[in-house]
Short mmCIF file of C-alpha atoms in Angstrom, two decimals:
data_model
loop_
_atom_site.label_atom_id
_atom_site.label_comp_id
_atom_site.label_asym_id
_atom_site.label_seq_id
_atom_site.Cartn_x
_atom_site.Cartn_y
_atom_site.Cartn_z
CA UNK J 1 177.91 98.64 131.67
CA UNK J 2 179.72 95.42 131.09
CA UNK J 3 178.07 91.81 131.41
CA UNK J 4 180.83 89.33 131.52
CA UNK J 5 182.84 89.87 128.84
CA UNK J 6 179.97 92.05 127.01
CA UNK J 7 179.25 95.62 126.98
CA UNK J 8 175.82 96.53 127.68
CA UNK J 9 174.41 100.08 126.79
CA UNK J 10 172.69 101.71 129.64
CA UNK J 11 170.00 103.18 127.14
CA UNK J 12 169.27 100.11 125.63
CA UNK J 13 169.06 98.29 129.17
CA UNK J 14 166.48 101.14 129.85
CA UNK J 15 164.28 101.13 126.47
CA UNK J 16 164.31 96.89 127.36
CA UNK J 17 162.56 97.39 130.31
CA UNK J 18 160.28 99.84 128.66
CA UNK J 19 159.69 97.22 126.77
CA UNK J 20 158.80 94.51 128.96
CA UNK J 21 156.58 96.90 131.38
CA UNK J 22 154.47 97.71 128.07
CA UNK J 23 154.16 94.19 126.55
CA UNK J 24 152.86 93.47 130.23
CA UNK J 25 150.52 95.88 130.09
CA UNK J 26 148.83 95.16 127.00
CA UNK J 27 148.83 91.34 126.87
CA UNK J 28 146.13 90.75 128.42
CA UNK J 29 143.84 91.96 125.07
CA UNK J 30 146.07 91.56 122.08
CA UNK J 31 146.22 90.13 118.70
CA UNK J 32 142.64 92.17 117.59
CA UNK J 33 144.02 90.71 113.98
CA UNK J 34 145.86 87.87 114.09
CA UNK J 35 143.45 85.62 112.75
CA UNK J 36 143.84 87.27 108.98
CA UNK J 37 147.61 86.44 108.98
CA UNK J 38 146.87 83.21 110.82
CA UNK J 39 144.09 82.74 107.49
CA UNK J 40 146.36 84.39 105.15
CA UNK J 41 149.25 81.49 105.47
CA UNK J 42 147.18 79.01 105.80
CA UNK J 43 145.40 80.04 102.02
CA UNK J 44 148.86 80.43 100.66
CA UNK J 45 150.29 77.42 101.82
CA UNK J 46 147.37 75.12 100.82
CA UNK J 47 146.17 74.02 103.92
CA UNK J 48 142.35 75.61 102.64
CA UNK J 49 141.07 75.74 99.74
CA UNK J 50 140.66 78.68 97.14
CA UNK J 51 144.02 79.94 98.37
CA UNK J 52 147.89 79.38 97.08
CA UNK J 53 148.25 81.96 93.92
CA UNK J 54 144.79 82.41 93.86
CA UNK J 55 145.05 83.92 97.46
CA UNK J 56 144.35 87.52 96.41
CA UNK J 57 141.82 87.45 93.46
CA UNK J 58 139.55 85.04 96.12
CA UNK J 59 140.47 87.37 99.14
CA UNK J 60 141.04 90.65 98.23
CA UNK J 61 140.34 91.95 101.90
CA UNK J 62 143.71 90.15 103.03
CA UNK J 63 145.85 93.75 101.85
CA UNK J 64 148.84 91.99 103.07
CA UNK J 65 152.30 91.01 101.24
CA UNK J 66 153.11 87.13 100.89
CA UNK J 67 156.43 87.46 103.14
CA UNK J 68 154.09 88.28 105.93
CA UNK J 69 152.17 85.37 105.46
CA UNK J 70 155.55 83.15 104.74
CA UNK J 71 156.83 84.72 108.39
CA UNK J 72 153.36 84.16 110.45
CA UNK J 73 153.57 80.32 109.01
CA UNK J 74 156.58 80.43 111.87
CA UNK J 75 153.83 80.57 114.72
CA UNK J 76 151.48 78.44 112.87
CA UNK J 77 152.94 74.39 114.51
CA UNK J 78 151.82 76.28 117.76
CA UNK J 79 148.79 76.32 119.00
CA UNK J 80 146.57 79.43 118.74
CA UNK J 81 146.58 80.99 121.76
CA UNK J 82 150.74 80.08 122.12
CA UNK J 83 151.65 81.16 118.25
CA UNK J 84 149.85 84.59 119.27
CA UNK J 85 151.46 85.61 122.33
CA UNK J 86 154.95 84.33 121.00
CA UNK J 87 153.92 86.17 117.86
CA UNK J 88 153.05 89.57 119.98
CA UNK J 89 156.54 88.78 121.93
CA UNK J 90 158.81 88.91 118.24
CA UNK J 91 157.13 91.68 117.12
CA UNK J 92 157.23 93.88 120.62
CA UNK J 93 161.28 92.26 120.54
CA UNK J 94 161.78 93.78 117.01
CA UNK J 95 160.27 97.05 117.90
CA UNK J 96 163.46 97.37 120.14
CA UNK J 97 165.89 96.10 117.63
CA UNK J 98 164.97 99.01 115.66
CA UNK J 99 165.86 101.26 118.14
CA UNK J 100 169.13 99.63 118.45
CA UNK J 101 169.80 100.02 114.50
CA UNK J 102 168.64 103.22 114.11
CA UNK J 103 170.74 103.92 116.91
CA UNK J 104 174.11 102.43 115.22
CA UNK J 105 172.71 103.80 112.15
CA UNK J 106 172.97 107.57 113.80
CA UNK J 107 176.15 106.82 115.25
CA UNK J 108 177.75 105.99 112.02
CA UNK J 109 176.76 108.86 110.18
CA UNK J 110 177.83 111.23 112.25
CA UNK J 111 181.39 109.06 112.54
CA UNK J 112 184.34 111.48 112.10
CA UNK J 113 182.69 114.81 113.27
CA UNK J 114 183.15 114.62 116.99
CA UNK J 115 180.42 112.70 117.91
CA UNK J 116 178.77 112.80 121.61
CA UNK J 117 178.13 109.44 122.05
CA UNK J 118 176.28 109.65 125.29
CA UNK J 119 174.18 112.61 123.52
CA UNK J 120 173.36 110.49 121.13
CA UNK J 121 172.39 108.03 123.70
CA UNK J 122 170.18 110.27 125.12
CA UNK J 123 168.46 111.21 122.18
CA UNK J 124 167.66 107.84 121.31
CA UNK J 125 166.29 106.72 124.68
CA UNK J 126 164.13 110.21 124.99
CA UNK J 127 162.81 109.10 121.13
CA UNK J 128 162.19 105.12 122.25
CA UNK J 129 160.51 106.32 125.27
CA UNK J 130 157.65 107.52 122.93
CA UNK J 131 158.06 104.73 120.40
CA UNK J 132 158.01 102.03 122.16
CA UNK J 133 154.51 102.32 123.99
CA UNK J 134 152.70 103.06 120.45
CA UNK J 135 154.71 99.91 118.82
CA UNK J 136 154.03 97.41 121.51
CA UNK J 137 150.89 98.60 122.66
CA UNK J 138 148.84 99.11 118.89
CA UNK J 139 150.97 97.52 116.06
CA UNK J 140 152.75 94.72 118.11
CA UNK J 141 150.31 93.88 120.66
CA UNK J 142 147.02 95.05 120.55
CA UNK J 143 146.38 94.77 116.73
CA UNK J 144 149.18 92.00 115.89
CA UNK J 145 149.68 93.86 112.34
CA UNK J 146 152.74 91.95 111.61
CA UNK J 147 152.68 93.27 108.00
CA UNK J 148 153.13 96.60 109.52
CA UNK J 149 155.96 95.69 111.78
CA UNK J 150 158.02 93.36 109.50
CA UNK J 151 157.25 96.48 106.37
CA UNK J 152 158.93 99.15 108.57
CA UNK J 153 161.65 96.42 110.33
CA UNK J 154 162.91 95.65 107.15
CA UNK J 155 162.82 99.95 106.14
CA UNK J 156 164.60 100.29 109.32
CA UNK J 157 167.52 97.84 107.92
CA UNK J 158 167.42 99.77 104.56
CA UNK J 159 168.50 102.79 106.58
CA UNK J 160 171.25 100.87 108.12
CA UNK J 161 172.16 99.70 105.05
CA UNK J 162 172.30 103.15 103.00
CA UNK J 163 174.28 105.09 106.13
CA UNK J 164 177.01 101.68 105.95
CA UNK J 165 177.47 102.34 101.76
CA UNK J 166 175.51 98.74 100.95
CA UNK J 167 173.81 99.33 97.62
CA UNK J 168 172.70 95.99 97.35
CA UNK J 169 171.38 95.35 101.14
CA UNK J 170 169.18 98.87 100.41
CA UNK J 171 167.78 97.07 97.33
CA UNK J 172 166.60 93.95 98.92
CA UNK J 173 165.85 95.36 102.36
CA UNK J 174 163.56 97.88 100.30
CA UNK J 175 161.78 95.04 98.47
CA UNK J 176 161.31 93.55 101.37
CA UNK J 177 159.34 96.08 102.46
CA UNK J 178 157.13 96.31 99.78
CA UNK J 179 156.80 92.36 99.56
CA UNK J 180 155.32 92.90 103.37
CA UNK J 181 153.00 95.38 102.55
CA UNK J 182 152.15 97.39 99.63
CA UNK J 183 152.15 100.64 100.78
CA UNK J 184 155.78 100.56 101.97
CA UNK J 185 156.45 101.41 98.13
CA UNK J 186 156.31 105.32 99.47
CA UNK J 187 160.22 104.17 100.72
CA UNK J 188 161.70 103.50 97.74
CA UNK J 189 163.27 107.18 97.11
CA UNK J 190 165.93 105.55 99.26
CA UNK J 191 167.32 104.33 96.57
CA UNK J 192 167.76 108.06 94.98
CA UNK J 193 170.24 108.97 98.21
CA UNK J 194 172.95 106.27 96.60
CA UNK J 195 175.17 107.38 94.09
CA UNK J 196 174.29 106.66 90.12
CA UNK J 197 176.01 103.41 89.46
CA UNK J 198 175.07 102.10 92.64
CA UNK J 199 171.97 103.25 92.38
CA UNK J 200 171.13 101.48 89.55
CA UNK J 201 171.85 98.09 90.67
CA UNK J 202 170.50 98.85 94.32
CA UNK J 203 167.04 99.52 91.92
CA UNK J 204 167.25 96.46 89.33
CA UNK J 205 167.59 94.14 92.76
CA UNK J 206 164.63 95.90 94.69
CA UNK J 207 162.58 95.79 91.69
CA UNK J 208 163.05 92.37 91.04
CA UNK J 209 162.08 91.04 94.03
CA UNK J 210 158.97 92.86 94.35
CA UNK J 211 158.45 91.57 90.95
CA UNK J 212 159.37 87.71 92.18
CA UNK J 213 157.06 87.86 94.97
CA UNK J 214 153.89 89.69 93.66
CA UNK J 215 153.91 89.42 89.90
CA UNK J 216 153.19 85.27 90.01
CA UNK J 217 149.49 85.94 91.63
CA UNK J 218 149.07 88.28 88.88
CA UNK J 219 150.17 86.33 85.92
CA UNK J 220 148.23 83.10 87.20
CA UNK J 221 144.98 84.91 88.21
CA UNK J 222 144.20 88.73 86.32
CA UNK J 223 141.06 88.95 89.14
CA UNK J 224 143.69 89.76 91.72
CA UNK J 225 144.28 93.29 89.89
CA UNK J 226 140.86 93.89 91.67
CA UNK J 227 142.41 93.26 95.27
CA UNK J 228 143.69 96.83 94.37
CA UNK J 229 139.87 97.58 94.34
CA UNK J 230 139.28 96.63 98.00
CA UNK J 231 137.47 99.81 100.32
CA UNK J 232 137.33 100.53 104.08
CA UNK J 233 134.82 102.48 105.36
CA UNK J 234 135.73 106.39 105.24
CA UNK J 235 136.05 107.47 109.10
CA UNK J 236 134.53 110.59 109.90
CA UNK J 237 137.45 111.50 112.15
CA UNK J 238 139.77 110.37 108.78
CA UNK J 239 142.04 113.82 107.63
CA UNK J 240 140.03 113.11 103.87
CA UNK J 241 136.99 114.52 105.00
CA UNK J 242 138.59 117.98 105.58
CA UNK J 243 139.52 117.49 101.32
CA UNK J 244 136.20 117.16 101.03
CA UNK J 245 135.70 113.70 100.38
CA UNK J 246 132.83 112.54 102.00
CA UNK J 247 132.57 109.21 100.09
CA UNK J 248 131.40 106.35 103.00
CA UNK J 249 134.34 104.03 101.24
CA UNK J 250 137.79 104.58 100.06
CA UNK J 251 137.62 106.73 97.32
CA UNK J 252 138.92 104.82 93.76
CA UNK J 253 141.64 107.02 93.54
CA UNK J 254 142.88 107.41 96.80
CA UNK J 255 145.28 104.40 97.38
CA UNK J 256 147.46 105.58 94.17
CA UNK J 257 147.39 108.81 95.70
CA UNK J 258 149.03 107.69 99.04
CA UNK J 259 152.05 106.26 97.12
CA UNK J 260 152.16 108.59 94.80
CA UNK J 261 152.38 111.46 97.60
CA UNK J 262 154.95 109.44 99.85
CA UNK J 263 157.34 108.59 96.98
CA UNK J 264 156.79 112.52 95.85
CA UNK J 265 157.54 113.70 99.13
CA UNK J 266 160.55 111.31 99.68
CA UNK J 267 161.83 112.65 96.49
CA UNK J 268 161.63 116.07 97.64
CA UNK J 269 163.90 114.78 100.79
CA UNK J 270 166.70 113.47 98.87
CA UNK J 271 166.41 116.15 96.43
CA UNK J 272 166.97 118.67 99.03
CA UNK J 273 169.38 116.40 100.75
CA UNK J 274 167.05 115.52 103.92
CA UNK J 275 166.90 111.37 103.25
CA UNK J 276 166.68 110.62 106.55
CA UNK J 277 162.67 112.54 106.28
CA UNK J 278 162.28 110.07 103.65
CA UNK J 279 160.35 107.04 105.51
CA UNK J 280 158.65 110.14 107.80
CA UNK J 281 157.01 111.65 104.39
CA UNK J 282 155.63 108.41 103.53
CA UNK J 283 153.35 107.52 106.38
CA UNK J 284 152.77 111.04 106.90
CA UNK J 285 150.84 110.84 103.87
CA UNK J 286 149.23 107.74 104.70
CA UNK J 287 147.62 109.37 107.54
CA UNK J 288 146.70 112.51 105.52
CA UNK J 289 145.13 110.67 102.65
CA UNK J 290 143.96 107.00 104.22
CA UNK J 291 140.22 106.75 104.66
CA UNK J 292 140.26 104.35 108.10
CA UNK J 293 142.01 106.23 111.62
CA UNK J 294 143.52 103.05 113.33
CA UNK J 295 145.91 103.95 115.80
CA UNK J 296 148.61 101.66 115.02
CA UNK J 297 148.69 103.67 111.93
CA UNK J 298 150.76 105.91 114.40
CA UNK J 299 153.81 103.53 115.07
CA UNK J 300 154.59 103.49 111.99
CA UNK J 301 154.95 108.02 112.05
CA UNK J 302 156.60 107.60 115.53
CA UNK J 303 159.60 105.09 113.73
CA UNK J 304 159.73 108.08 110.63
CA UNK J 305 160.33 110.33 113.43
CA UNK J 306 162.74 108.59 115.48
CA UNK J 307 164.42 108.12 112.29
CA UNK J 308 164.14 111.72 111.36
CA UNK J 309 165.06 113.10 115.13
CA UNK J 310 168.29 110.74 115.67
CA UNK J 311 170.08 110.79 112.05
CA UNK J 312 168.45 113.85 110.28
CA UNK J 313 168.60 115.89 113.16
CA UNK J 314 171.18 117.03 116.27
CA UNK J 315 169.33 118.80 119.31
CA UNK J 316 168.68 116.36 122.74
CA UNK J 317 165.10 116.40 122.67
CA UNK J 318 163.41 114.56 120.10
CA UNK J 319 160.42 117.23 119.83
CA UNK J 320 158.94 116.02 116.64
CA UNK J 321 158.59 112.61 118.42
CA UNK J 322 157.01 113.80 121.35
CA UNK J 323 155.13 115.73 118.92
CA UNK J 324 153.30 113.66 116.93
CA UNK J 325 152.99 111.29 120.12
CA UNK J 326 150.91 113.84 121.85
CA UNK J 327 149.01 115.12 118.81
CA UNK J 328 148.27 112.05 116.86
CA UNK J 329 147.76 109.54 120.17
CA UNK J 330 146.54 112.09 122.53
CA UNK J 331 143.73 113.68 119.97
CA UNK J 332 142.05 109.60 119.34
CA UNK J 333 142.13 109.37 122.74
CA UNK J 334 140.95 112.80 124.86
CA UNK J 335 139.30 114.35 121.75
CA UNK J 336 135.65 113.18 121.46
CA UNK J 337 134.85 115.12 118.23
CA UNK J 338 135.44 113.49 115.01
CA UNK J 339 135.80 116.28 113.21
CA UNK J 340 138.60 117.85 115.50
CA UNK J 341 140.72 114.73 115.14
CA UNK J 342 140.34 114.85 111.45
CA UNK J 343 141.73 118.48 111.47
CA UNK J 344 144.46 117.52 114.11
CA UNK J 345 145.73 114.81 111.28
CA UNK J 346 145.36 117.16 108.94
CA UNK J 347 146.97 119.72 110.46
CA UNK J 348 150.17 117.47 111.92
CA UNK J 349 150.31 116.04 108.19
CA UNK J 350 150.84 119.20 106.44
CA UNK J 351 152.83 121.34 109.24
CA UNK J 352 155.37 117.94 109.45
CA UNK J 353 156.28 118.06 106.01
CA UNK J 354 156.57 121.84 105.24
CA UNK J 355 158.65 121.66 108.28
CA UNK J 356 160.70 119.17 107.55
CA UNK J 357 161.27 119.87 103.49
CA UNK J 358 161.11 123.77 103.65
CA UNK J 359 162.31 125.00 107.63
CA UNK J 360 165.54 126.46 106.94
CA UNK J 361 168.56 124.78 108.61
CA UNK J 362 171.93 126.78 108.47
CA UNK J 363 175.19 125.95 109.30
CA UNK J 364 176.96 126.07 112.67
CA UNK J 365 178.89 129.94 112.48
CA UNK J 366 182.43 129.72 114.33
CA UNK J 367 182.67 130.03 118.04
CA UNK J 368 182.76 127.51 120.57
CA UNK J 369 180.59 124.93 118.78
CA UNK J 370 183.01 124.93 115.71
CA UNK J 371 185.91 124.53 118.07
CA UNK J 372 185.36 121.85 119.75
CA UNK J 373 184.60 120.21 116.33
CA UNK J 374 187.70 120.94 115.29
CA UNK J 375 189.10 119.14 118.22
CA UNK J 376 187.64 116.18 117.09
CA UNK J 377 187.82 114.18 120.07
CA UNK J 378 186.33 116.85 122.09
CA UNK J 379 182.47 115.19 122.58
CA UNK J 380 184.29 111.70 122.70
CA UNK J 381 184.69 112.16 126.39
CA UNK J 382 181.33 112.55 127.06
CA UNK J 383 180.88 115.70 127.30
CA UNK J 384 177.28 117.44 126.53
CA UNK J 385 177.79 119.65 123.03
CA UNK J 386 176.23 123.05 122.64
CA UNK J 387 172.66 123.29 121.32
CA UNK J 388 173.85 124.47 117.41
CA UNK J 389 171.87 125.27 114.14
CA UNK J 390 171.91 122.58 111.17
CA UNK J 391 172.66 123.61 107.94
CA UNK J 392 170.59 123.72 105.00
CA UNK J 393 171.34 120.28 104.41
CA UNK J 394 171.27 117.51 107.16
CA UNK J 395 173.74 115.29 105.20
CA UNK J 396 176.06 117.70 104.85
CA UNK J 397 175.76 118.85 108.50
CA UNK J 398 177.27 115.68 109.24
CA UNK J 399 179.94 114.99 106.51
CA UNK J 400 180.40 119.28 105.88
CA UNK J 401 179.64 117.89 101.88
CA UNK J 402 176.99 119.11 99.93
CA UNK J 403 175.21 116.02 98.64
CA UNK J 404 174.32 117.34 94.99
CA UNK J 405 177.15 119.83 94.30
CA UNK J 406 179.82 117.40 95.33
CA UNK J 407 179.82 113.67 96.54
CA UNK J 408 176.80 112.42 98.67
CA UNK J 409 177.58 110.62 101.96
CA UNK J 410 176.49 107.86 100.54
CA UNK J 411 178.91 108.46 97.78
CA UNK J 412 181.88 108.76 100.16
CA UNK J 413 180.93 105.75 102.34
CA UNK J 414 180.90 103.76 98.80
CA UNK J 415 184.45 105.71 98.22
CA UNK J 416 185.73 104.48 101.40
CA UNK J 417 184.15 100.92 100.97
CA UNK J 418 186.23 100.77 97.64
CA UNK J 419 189.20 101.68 99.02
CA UNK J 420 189.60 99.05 101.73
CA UNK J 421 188.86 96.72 99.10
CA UNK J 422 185.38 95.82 99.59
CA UNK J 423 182.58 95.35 97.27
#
């Protein structure tokens, strides 16, 4: 589709719409918790007292990262009610951004092995139409958790980054992240799907700007090392009581565990040459292991499986999507026993990752699938490809190179970057 002199893709004309119909629909009862960023820049910026680097050892309930606050001061020279719903509109608008980058990002990792383009397409539109109601509707919308949306928007460009060979972009992107919201450290094995060298300074750059941003309200005020401390009430539909924690508030040692679990778990993925899983793993176990049951903690599942389903993945229908729509969604809202929904998290939690770590994924053997491969241009036209089995790894499905018995994808795209005289 071409607009004036600019090509439009019919998917993304289609997931804007989506879009707009949702942000419509939920409008009318949004921004549940606005007012903590809205108090959150206001304490960091001066304009009330007891706040500035003293903002988290005086209000350790605000669990958000300062570059939330420093991007919700945009809305602030608004009034209330106008700052909200423009703030609701930029994060609903970013929600379909990410759809266009992981998109591209999809695209150019499977550049060079006779991609289907309109497949691809496809896949990504089946995979929004899912996304996009949980995103606008909880995260953007209803609960205005901006330090959710700009903490997986800013993952989302690390995964650009990493696909397009840009060690230092995955580094700051990553940081980012974390600088947003804590518990976005669960995507820093990221950094372990780069080559060594690269790796290294992707890692000192990430690590220093988490350090810039967080370690000044620790050096100036040792209370905020309680803000770690902070508890939610334990829900008795949360996947912990099924451990057998039946604390009534976050257990002390649960929060490490989270991170502890995603970054294990991530590690696992690139270890076994599954990356793309990586941001997947991570809030999969924040919803095993957190204590509350919000359900715009499942936006941020449905982004690691639109990640996972359009780069890690090559079959049309985005089932693990539509999966964890239906059980994760569909349980809070159809399922009146607490109990069940706990075991339905519990349940999707566990079966996600051993499917998505152990499932075996082989090869594509010969016939008509490998021929038209060989062809190379053979999908280009737009024709549909034949259903066929991945092989054990997904990176090396794409580039045919086995990421830890010879170069990475990563690697090469670095190789490649080199060569044309980049840096």
């Amino acid at each position: 589709m071409w607009i004036g002199r600019y090509r439009v893709r019919w998917h993304i004309v289609l997931l804007t719409v989506w879009t707009a119909v949702w942000f419509a629909v939920a409008e009318r009862h949004g921004a549940v918790s606005w007012h903590y960023l809205r108090e959150g820049q206001e304490l960091l910026f001066g304009q009330q007292p007891g706040g500035g680097l003293a903002l988290y050892a005086n209000h350790p309930d605000l669990q958000i990262g300062p570059v939330s606050f420093v991007v919700a001061g945009l809305f602030s020279p608004f009034p209330a009610g106008v700052g909200e719903k423009l703030a609701d509109a930029f994060m609903s608008g970013l929600g379909l951004y990410m759809l266009v980058l992981v998109g591209r990002a999809a695209a150019d990792h499977n550049r060079g092995t006779g991609l289907n383009h309109r497949r691809l397409q496809q896949r990504v539109l089946i995979a929004g139409a899912a996304f996009i109601p949980m995103w606008v509707v909880e995260v953007s919308v209803r609960f205005a958790h901006l330090d959710d949306v700009l903490a997986l928007f800013f993952a989302t460009f690390a995964v650009r980054s990493l696909v397009r060979g840009r060690a230092t972009a995955v580094g700051v992107f990553l940081a980012l992240a974390v600088d947003s919201k804590p518990w976005a450290v669960g995507f820093l094995p990221l950094l372990l799907a780069l080559p060594r060298p690269a790796r290294m300074r992707s890692a000192g750059w990430a690590f220093a700007l988490v350090a810039v941003a967080w370690l000044p309200f620790y050096l100036t005020h040792l209370d905020t090392l309680h803000a770690a401390r902070f508890t939610i009430p334990n829900r008795p539909a949360s996947a912990l009581r099924w451990f057998g924690v039946d604390d009534p508030v976050t257990p002390w040692w649960d929060r490490p565990a989270q991170m502890a679990l995603g970054t294990a778990l991530g590690a696992l993925a690139v270890r076994r040459d599954r990356w793309p899983a990586v941001v997947f793993l991570a809030v999969d176990a924040r919803i095993l292991l957190d204590p509350s049951v919000y359900t715009y903690y499942n936006a941020s599942v449905l982004l690691g499986t639109l990640i996972w389903d359009s780069i890690g993945q090559r079959r049309l229908v985005p089932w693990v999507s539509w999966i964890a729509l239906i059980s994760l969604y569909g349980s809070a809202l159809l399922v009146p026993s607490d109990s069940v929904q706990g075991f339905i998290r519990l349940a999707f939690g566990i079966g996600a990752a051993a499917y998505v770590l152990l499932w075996p994924q082989r090869a594509p053997r010969g016939g008509r699938g490998q021929t038209r491969r060989a062809a190379g241009q053979g999908n280009m036209a737009g024709e549909d490809e034949p259903e066929q089995l991945p092989p054990p790894h997904p990176v090396s499905y794409f580039r045919a190179v086995p990421q830890r018995r010879s170069r990475s994808f990563a690697h090469s795209c670095f190789a490649a970057h080199a060569t044309c005289g980049g840096r």
